[in-house]
Amino acid sequence: MTQTAPVTTQAREQLDSLDPRNGAVIATYPVHAAEEVAAVVAAARVAAQVWGALPHAERRAVLLAWRAALARGADELARVVSRETGKPLDDARLEVSLVIDHVQWAARNAERVLRRHSVSPGLMMANQRASVEHKPFGVVGVIGPWNYPAFTPMGSIVYALAAGNTVVFKPSELTPGVGRWLVDSLAPLAPVDVLQLVTGHGATGAALCTAGVDKVAFTGSTTTAKKVMAACADTLTPVVLECGGKDAMIVDADADLDAAADAAVWGGMSNSGQTCIGMERVYVVDAVHDRFVELVSARARALTPGATDDDDYGPMTMADQVDVVRGHLDSALAAGATAVVGGRESVRAPYVDPVVLLGVPEDCAAVTEETFGPVLVVNRVADVDEAVERANAGRYGLGASVFAKARGAEIAERLRVGMVAVNSVISFTAVAELPFGGVGDSGFGRIHGADGLREFTRTHAVVEQRFALPVKLMSFDRSPRVAGLLVGVLKVLRGR
Ligand code: NDP
């Protein structure tokens, strides 16, 4: 399939998608105005009547066919991702591979997780049959970011579709071509238009929130998430918010230091550090701090950012982020941090060379705010307790990583985050069955896994009377003796 610019005659404005490596225009897309977004949502509502009424098996067949199309087109999709983000092709291939695995899991497991199932009616309602089903909402609006423009929105799109919803997708203005490709790849396989695209800037995303969708799945910055939630408050439209992070790694004294250094550098600097669950802070216990710094520095110095697929990572995709990275570096260095790799001179837009900072005061923006660049803060701590305290101190709580032999699971248990990888980094994203999401300023709600399927459903509870009880509990005909009898029975059974 070739990437084609969509044609919408009513669109008044247009936006260009650019190659961030050289500023070349890749394609032009319409900027959809609020009325157009509302019309697309209305069409999606009609499609939802058909899609939502299909048996799970039929939806599964469509989604598995999509999985196969994605697998066959993986290289082509990866090229679109690579061109719009500037990331090397192999990184884009990894991203697309993760997408395919999630389509597979959601398609295969939706029926098992969501179908009506019996629950115990309990003692007082023993004459009832009780059951729960998770039914689709109808139309879900998905708003996505640019850093993993296929993987992050698909974490919502695929699970929402598998749960029986139709989806209207607003990709980042930086990556509309990826959105177009995804929508076009599903269209010939589905009985109706289950996935539709609206393109534009923030205003188009804002319009989607108030266009009559039944749920909004937002992935992006915490600042925008607050606007999305405020826009949805008026209609009590539920939201799932996947926001930024400031993920920490903890390295204990018995850790495999080479593996930890490899994970810290890859987790912090791949994709130019533009990863919501990227490593931004590393807390290393005193006994192994210096050795760890040597290993990290050697690995970081060897990295080459650049425009070719052989480079280790590409440019900053969003030009403005370069200023944020520069600001974090400046304030950390002014506050007494030491750069052992790179420094101020590493920022040479659109690229940022690897930077490793040591001894950054904990109140610096480089520790408290999302840097979203290839900058790793490595701070020395006395012990694991101090590491946990510092890791948990921030307002974000997305993911984390722990490198330790004896105490890995124990440390993981104590971290206030949505996901932790022990002796690896970022790996939880690749386990389709694990829920993905954060706490605090990292948002709430979950995508992926069974939680991610249920996130896109309304829970429907039914009790059905199997036989009438000789005594009536919920009736004005209730005998005055019944309530006393009930309490007497409960005292015997529950009072111990
Ligand atoms: P933004 O918050 O800038 O934008 C996210 C999306 O929201 C874009 O499609 C954007 O459109 C749209 N948008 C902008 N304004 C509004 C509005 N008022 N109402 C509705 N939608 C709006 O984030 P970025 O695209 O810059 O992505 C980077 C951020 O995403 C980082 O903070 C990163 O941590 C986070 N992220 C979180 C992930 C997670 O799963 N927790 C995963 C990946 C990234 P437009 O681009 O056209 O402005």
mmCIF file of C-alpha atoms and ligand atoms in Angstrom, residues 143-148 152 170-174 200-203 205-206 209 218-222 224-225 227-228 242-245 275-276 318 370 372 398 436 442 447, ligand 1:
data_model
loop_
_atom_site.group_PDB
_atom_site.id
_atom_site.type_symbol
_atom_site.label_atom_id
_atom_site.label_comp_id
_atom_site.label_asym_id
_atom_site.label_seq_id
_atom_site.Cartn_x
_atom_site.Cartn_y
_atom_site.Cartn_z
ATOM 1 C CA ILE A 143 -5.617 10.988 20.405
ATOM 2 C CA GLY A 144 -1.993 9.991 19.897
ATOM 3 C CA PRO A 145 1.533 11.394 20.187
ATOM 4 C CA TRP A 146 4.385 11.390 17.678
ATOM 5 C CA ASN A 147 7.200 9.570 19.496
ATOM 6 C CA TYR A 148 5.894 6.029 18.840
ATOM 7 C CA THR A 152 1.188 4.146 21.374
ATOM 8 C CA LYS A 170 -6.468 11.875 15.695
ATOM 9 C CA PRO A 171 -2.714 11.350 15.289
ATOM 10 C CA SER A 172 -0.144 13.985 16.194
ATOM 11 C CA GLU A 173 0.206 16.704 13.600
ATOM 12 C CA LEU A 174 3.803 15.476 13.219
ATOM 13 C CA GLY A 200 -5.038 18.523 12.255
ATOM 14 C CA HIS A 201 -3.467 20.357 15.161
ATOM 15 C CA GLY A 202 -4.437 20.499 18.823
ATOM 16 C CA ALA A 203 -7.777 22.119 17.963
ATOM 17 C CA GLY A 205 -7.984 16.868 19.074
ATOM 18 C CA ALA A 206 -9.975 19.257 21.244
ATOM 19 C CA CYS A 209 -13.236 15.395 22.811
ATOM 20 C CA PHE A 218 -5.415 10.139 25.163
ATOM 21 C CA THR A 219 -1.667 9.587 24.974
ATOM 22 C CA GLY A 220 0.539 12.638 25.228
ATOM 23 C CA SER A 221 1.814 15.205 27.688
ATOM 24 C CA THR A 222 0.358 15.772 31.146
ATOM 25 C CA THR A 224 -2.579 18.409 27.297
ATOM 26 C CA ALA A 225 -4.154 15.558 29.278
ATOM 27 C CA LYS A 227 -7.145 20.024 28.862
ATOM 28 C CA VAL A 228 -8.629 16.798 27.486
ATOM 29 C CA GLU A 242 -1.451 7.919 29.209
ATOM 30 C CA CYS A 243 0.859 10.827 29.965
ATOM 31 C CA GLY A 244 4.497 11.631 30.496
ATOM 32 C CA GLY A 245 7.001 10.035 32.816
ATOM 33 C CA THR A 275 10.230 7.626 25.105
ATOM 34 C CA CYS A 276 7.535 8.043 27.746
ATOM 35 C CA MET A 318 9.667 17.975 17.665
ATOM 36 C CA GLU A 370 10.348 15.033 31.668
ATOM 37 C CA PHE A 372 12.535 13.754 26.592
ATOM 38 C CA LEU A 398 4.833 5.601 34.843
ATOM 39 C CA PHE A 436 0.151 -0.426 30.715
ATOM 40 C CA SER A 442 1.541 9.947 34.372
ATOM 41 C CA ILE A 447 -4.279 -0.009 27.980
HETATM 42 P P1 NDP B 1 1.017 16.466 23.283
HETATM 43 O O1 NDP B 1 0.327 16.464 24.591
HETATM 44 O O2 NDP B 1 1.580 17.721 22.782
HETATM 45 O O3 NDP B 1 0.026 15.962 22.131
HETATM 46 C C1 NDP B 1 -0.611 14.710 22.182
HETATM 47 C C2 NDP B 1 -1.782 14.713 21.235
HETATM 48 O O4 NDP B 1 -2.770 15.616 21.737
HETATM 49 C C3 NDP B 1 -1.439 15.195 19.832
HETATM 50 O O5 NDP B 1 -2.197 14.472 18.892
HETATM 51 C C4 NDP B 1 -1.865 16.633 19.883
HETATM 52 O O6 NDP B 1 -2.118 17.177 18.631
HETATM 53 C C5 NDP B 1 -3.127 16.537 20.696
HETATM 54 N N1 NDP B 1 -3.593 17.771 21.310
HETATM 55 C C6 NDP B 1 -2.921 18.927 21.491
HETATM 56 N N2 NDP B 1 -3.712 19.833 22.142
HETATM 57 C C7 NDP B 1 -4.897 19.222 22.363
HETATM 58 C C8 NDP B 1 -6.108 19.611 23.001
HETATM 59 N N3 NDP B 1 -6.272 20.813 23.550
HETATM 60 N N4 NDP B 1 -7.116 18.725 23.082
HETATM 61 C C9 NDP B 1 -6.971 17.480 22.564
HETATM 62 N N5 NDP B 1 -5.845 17.043 21.947
HETATM 63 C C10 NDP B 1 -4.820 17.907 21.843
HETATM 64 O O7 NDP B 1 2.119 15.328 23.353
HETATM 65 P P2 NDP B 1 3.211 14.953 22.270
HETATM 66 O O8 NDP B 1 2.549 14.622 20.979
HETATM 67 O O9 NDP B 1 4.262 16.018 22.274
HETATM 68 O O10 NDP B 1 3.803 13.594 22.851
HETATM 69 C C11 NDP B 1 4.824 13.562 23.792
HETATM 70 C C12 NDP B 1 4.243 13.296 25.163
HETATM 71 O O11 NDP B 1 3.518 12.085 25.127
HETATM 72 C C13 NDP B 1 5.326 13.088 26.218
HETATM 73 O O12 NDP B 1 4.948 13.736 27.402
HETATM 74 C C14 NDP B 1 5.320 11.584 26.425
HETATM 75 O O13 NDP B 1 5.780 11.175 27.681
HETATM 76 C C15 NDP B 1 3.869 11.283 26.245
HETATM 77 N N6 NDP B 1 3.681 9.869 25.921
HETATM 78 C C16 NDP B 1 3.077 9.068 26.845
HETATM 79 C C17 NDP B 1 2.944 7.715 26.606
HETATM 80 C C18 NDP B 1 2.263 6.822 27.578
HETATM 81 O O14 NDP B 1 1.829 5.759 27.166
HETATM 82 N N7 NDP B 1 2.127 7.174 28.842
HETATM 83 C C19 NDP B 1 3.460 7.113 25.375
HETATM 84 C C20 NDP B 1 4.049 8.047 24.477
HETATM 85 C C21 NDP B 1 4.156 9.377 24.758
HETATM 86 P P3 NDP B 1 -0.940 17.954 17.855
HETATM 87 O O15 NDP B 1 0.243 17.040 17.815
HETATM 88 O O16 NDP B 1 -1.515 18.164 16.534
HETATM 89 O O17 NDP B 1 -0.672 19.196 18.651
#
